[in-house]
mmCIF file of C-alpha atoms in Angstrom:
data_model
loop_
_atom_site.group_PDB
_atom_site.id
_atom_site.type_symbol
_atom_site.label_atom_id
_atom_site.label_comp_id
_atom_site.label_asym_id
_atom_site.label_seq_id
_atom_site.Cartn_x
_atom_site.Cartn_y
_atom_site.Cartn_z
ATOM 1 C CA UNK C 273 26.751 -184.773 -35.581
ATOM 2 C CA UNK C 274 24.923 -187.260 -37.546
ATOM 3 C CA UNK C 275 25.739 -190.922 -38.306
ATOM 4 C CA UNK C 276 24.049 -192.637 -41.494
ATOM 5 C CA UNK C 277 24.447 -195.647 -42.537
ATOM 6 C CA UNK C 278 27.016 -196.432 -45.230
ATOM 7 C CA UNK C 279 29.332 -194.811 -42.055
ATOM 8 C CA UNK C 280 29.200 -191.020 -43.291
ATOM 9 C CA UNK C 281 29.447 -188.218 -40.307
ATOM 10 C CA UNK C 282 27.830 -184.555 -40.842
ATOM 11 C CA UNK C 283 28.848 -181.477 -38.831
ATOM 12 C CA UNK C 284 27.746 -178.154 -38.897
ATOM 13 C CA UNK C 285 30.592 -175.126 -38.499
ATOM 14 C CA UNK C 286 29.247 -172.400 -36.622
ATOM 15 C CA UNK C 287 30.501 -169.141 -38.203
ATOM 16 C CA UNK C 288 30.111 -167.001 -35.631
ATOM 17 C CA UNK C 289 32.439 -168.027 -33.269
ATOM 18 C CA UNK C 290 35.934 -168.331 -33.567
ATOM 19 C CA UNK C 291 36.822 -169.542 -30.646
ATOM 20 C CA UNK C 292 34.683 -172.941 -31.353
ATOM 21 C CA UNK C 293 36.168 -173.191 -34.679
ATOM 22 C CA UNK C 294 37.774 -176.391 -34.880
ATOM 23 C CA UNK C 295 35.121 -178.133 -33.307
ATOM 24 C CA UNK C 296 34.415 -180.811 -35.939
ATOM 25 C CA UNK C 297 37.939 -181.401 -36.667
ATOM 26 C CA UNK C 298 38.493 -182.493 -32.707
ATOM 27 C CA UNK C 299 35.614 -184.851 -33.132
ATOM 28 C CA UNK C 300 36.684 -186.295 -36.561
ATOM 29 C CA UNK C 301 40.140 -186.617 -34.859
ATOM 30 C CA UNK C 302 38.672 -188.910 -31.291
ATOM 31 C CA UNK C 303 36.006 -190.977 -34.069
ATOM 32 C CA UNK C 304 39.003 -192.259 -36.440
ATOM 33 C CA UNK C 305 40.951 -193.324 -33.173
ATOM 34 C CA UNK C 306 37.975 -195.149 -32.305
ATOM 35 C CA UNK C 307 37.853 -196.409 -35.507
ATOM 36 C CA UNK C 308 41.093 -197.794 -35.704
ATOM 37 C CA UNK C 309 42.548 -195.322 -38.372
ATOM 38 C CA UNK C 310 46.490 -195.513 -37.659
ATOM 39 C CA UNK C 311 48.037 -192.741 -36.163
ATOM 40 C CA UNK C 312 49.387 -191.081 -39.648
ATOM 41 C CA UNK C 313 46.130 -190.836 -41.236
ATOM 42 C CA UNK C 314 44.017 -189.311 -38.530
ATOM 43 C CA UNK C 315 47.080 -186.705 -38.257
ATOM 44 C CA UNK C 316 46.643 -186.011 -41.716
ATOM 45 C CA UNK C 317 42.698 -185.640 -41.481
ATOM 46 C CA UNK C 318 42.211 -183.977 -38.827
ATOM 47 C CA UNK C 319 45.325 -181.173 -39.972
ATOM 48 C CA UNK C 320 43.628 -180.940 -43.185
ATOM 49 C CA UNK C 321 39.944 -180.655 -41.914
ATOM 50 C CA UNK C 322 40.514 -178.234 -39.253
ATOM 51 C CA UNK C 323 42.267 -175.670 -41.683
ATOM 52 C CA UNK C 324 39.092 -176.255 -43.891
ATOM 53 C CA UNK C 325 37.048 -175.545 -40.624
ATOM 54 C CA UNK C 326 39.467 -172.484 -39.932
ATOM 55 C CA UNK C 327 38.823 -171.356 -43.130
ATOM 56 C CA UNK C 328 35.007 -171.373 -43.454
ATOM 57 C CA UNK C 329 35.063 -169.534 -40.361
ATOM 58 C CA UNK C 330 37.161 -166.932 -41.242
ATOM 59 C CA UNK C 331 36.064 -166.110 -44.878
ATOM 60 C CA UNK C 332 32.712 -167.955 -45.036
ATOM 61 C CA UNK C 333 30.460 -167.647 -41.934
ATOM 62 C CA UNK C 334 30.959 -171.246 -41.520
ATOM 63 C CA UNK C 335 29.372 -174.083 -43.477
ATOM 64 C CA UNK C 336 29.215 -177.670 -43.359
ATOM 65 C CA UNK C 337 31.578 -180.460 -42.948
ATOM 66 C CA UNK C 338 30.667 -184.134 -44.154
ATOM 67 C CA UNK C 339 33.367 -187.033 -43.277
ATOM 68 C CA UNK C 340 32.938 -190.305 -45.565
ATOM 69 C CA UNK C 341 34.474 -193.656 -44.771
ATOM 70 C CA UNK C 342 34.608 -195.645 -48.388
ATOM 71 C CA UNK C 343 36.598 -198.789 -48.196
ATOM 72 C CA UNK C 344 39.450 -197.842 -49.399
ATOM 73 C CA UNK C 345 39.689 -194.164 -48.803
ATOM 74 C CA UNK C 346 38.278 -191.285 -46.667
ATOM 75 C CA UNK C 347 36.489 -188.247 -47.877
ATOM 76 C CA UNK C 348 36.337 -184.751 -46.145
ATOM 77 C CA UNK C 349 33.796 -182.502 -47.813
ATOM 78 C CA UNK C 350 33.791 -178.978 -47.111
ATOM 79 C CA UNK C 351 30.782 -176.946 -47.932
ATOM 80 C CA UNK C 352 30.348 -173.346 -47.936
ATOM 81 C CA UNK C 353 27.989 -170.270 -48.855
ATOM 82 C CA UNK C 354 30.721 -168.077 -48.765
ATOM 83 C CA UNK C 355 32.114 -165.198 -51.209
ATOM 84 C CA UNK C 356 33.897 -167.765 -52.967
ATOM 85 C CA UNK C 357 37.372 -168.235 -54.190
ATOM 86 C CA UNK C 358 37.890 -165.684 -57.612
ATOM 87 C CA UNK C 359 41.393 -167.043 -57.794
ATOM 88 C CA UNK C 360 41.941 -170.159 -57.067
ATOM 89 C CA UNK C 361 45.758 -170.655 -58.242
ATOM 90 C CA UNK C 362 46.594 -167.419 -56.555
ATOM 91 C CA UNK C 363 45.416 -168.675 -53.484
ATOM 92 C CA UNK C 364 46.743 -171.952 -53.151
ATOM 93 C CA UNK C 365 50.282 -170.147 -53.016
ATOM 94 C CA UNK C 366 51.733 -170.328 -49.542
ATOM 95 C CA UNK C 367 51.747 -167.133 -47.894
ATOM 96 C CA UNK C 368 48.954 -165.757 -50.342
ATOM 97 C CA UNK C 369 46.027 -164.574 -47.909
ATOM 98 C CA UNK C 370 42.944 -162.288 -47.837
ATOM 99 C CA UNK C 371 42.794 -162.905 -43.899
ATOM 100 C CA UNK C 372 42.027 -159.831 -41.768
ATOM 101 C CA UNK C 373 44.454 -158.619 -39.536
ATOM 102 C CA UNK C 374 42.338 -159.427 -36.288
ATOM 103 C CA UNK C 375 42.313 -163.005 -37.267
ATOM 104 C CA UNK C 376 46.671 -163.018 -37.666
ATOM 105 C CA UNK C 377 46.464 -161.549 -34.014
ATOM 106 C CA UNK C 378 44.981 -165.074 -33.173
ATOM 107 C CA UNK C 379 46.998 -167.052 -34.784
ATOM 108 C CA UNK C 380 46.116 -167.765 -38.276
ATOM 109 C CA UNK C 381 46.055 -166.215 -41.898
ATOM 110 C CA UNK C 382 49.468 -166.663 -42.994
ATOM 111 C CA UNK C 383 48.282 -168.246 -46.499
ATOM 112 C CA UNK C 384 48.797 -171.727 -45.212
ATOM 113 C CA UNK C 385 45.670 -173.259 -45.171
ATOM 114 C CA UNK C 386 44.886 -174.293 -48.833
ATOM 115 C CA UNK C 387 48.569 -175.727 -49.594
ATOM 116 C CA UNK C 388 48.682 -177.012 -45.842
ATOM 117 C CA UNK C 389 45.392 -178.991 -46.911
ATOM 118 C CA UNK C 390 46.514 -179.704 -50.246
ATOM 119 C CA UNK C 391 50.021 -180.999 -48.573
ATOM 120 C CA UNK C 392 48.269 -183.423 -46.287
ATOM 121 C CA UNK C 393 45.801 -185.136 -48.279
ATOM 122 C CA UNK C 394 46.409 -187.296 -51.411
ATOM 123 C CA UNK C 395 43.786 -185.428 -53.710
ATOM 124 C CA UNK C 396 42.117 -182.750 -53.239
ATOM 125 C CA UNK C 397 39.281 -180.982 -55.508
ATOM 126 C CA UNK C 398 38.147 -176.804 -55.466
ATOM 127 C CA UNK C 399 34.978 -175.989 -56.515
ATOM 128 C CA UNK C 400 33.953 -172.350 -56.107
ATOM 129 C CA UNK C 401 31.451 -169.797 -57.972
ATOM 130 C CA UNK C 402 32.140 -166.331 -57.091
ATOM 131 C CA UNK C 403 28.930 -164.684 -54.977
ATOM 132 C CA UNK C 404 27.384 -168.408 -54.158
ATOM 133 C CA UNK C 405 30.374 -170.158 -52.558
ATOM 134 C CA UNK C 406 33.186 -172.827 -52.081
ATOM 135 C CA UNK C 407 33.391 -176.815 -51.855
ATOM 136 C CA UNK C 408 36.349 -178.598 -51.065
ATOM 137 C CA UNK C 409 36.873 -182.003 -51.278
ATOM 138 C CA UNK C 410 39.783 -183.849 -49.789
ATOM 139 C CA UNK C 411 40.214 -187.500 -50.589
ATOM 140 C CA UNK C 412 42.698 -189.870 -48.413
ATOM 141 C CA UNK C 413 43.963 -193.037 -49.378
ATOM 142 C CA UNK C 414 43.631 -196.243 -46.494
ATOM 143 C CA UNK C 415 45.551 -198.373 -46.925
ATOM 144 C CA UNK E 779 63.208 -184.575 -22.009
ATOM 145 C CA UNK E 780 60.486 -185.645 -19.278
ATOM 146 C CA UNK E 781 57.792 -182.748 -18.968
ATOM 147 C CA UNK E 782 58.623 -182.605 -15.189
ATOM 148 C CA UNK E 783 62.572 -181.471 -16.257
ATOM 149 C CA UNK E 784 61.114 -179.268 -18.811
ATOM 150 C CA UNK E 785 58.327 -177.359 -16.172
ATOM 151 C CA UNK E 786 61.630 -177.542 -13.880
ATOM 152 C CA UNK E 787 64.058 -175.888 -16.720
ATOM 153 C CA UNK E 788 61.400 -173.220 -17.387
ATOM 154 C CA UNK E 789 59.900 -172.436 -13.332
ATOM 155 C CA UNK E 790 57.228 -172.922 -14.871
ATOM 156 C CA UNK E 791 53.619 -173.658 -13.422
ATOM 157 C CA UNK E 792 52.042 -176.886 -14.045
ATOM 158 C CA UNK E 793 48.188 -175.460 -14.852
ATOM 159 C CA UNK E 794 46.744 -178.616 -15.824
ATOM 160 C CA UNK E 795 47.992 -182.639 -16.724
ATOM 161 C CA UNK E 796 50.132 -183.304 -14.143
ATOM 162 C CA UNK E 797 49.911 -186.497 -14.294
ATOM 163 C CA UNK E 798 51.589 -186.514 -17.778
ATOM 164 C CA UNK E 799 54.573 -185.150 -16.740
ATOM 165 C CA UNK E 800 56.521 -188.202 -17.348
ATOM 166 C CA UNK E 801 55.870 -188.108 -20.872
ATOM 167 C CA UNK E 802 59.089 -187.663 -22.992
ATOM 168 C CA UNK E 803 59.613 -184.777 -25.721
ATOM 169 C CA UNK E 804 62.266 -185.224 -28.447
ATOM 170 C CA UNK E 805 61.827 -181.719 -29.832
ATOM 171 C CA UNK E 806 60.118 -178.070 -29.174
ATOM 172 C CA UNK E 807 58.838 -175.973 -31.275
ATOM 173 C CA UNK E 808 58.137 -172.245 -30.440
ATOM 174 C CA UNK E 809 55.435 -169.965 -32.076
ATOM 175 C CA UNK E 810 52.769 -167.424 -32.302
ATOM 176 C CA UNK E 811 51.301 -168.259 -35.348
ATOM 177 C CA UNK E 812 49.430 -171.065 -35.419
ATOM 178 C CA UNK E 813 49.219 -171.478 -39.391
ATOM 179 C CA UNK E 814 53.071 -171.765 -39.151
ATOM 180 C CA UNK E 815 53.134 -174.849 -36.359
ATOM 181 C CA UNK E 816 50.052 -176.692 -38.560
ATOM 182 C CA UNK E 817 52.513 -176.163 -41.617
ATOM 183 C CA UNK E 818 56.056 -176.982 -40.196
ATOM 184 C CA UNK E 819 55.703 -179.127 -36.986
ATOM 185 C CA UNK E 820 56.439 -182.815 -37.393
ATOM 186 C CA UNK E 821 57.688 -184.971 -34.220
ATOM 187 C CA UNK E 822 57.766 -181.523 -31.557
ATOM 188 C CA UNK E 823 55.932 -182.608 -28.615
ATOM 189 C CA UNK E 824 56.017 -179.488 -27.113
ATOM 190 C CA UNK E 825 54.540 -175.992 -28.334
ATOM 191 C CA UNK E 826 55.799 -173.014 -26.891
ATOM 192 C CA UNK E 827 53.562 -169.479 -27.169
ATOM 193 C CA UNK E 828 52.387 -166.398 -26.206
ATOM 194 C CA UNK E 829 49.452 -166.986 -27.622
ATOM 195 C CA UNK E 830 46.294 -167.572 -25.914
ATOM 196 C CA UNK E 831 42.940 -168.843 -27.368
ATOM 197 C CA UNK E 832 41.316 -172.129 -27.601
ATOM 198 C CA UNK E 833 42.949 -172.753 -31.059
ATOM 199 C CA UNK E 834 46.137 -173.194 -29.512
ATOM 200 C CA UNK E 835 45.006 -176.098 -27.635
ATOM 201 C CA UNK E 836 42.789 -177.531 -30.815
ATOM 202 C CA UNK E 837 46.330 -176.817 -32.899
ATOM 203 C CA UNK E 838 48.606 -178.803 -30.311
ATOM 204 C CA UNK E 839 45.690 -181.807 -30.394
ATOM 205 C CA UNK E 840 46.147 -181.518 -34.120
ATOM 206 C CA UNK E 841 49.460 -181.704 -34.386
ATOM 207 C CA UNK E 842 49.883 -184.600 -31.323
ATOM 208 C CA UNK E 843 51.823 -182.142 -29.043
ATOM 209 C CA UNK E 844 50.724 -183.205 -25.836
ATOM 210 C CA UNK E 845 52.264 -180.040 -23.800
ATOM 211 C CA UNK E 846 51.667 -176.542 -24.020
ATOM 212 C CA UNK E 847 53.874 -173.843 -22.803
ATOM 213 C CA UNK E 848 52.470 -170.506 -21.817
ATOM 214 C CA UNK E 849 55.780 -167.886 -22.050
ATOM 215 C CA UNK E 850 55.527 -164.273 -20.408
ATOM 216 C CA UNK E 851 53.638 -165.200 -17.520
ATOM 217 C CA UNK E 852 50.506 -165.308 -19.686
ATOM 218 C CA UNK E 853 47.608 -167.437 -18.309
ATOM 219 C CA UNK E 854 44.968 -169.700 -20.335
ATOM 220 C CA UNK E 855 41.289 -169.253 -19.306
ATOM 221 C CA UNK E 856 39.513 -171.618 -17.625
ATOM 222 C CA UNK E 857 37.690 -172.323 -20.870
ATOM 223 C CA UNK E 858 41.030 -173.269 -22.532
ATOM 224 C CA UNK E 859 42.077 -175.393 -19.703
ATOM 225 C CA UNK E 860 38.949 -177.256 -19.465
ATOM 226 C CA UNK E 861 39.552 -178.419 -23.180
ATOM 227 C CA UNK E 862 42.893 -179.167 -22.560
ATOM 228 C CA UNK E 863 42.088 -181.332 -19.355
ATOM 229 C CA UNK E 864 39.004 -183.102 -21.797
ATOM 230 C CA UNK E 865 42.113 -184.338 -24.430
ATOM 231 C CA UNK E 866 44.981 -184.649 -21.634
ATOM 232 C CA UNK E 867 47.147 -181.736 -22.954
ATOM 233 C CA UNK E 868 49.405 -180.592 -20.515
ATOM 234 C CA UNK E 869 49.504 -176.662 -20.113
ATOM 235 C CA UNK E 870 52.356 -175.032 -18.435
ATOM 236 C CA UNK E 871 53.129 -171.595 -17.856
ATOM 237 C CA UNK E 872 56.380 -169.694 -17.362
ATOM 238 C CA UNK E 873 57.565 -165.949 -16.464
ATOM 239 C CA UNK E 874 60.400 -166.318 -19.018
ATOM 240 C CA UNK E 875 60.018 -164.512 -22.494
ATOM 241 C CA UNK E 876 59.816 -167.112 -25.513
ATOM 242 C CA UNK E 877 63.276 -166.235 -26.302
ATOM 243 C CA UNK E 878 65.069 -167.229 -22.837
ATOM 244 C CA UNK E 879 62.705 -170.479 -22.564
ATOM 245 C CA UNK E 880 63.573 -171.748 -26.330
ATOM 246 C CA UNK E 881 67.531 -171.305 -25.093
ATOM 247 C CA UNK E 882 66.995 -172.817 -21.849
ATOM 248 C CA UNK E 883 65.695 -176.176 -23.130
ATOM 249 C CA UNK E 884 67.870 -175.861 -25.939
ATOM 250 C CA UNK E 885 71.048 -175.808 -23.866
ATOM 251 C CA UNK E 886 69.646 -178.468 -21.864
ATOM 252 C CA UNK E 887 69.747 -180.525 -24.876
ATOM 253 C CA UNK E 888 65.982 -180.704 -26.243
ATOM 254 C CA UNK E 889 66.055 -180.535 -29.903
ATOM 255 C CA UNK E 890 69.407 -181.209 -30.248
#
């Protein structure tokens, strides 16, 4: 984790590892207490980042996660080099998932993720290019 | 519900967060699927599962559920306690199936 400046946090997500997945998200969570955020919002944040996290581990051998605190709202950026997203409307149905059955035995792939994300943050922008990867960005409001 | 009446209701094991038991849960929620509880949960302090990895724990942090019930006699690793312990999660764990440990704290009023 790196700190800059204008209050912007950087975190690597280790793709290899499932069981650290998540990582980033715990951290993000602990910071915006620290920070004051109210209860709500860091709920919200740290829901939304850690199914981005969850995600990039499971379909993108991880990827980067950058947290920035503007004045009046709080941006989660989540990079990866992934196989990106062909369809993205497709996928952002609930229960729509290309998940491996080894990852529902722990837990996740039930299609939640991108709606779950979308759900809990107050915009929220796909980018993704087939072959080169995915970048999500998730904007919340503070109020 | 105190945690200490719920760990009573269930026999269950107190593996780590004792001293928490006197927190109070309104409602419990109980599932294997972690996708479902980050999707559905709302006020549940309690997750029930029989489910064990360390995403259970990061889900329940998540999701402010500060107790974690192990159903089926199923045991955490010492890895998954640790974290637990680190954010004060309380992890308990029962011989009951899911199915009698939902009804027992449901007749005993939690969620209801």
């Amino acid at each position: 984790m790196e700190q800059n400046e204008k209050l912007s946090f950087h975190f690597d997500v280790d793709g290899n590892d499932f069981t650290s997945a998540g990582e980033a998200s715990v951290k993000v969570k602990k910071l915006m207490r620290q920070l004051g955020f109210s209860p709500e919002l860091t709920r919200r944040v740290s829901i939304a980042m850690y199914e981005g996290e969850i995600n990039m581990v499971i379909h993108a051998n991880g990827g980067v996660a950058d947290v920035y605190v503007d004045e009046d709202c709080l941006r989660v950026v989540l990079a990866d080099e992934g196989p990106g997203i062909a369809d993205i409307e497709t996928a952002m149905q609930e229960g729509f998932s290309t998940a491996p059955d080894n990852i529902r035995a722990l837990g996740f792939g039930a299609g939640m993720g991108l709606p779950n994300m979308k759900n809990y943050s107050d915009e929220m922008k796909i980018d993704s290019i087939v072959g080169q990867g995915t970048t999500i960005e998730l904007k919340f409001k503070v109020n | 519900m105190e945690l200490s009446q719920v760990a009573e209701i269930l026999e269950a094991k107190v593996l780590t967060g004792s001293e928490h038991l006197d927190r109070v849960a309104h409602a419990a929620c109980g599932s294997d699927m972690m996708s479902d509880v980050l999707a559905f949960v709302k006020d549940q302090g309690i997750l029930l599962t029989g489910l064990v990895n360390s995403q259970v724990i990061r889900t329940t942090l998540m999701m402010d559920m500060g107790c974690v019930v192990f159903v089926r006699g199923k045991t955490p690793s010492e890895e998954m306690i640790a974290l637990a312990e680190n954010i004060g999660t309380v992890i308990m764990s029962t011989q009951l199936t899911m199915y009698e440990s939902c009804g027992r704290l449901y007749l005993a009023g939690l969620g209801r």
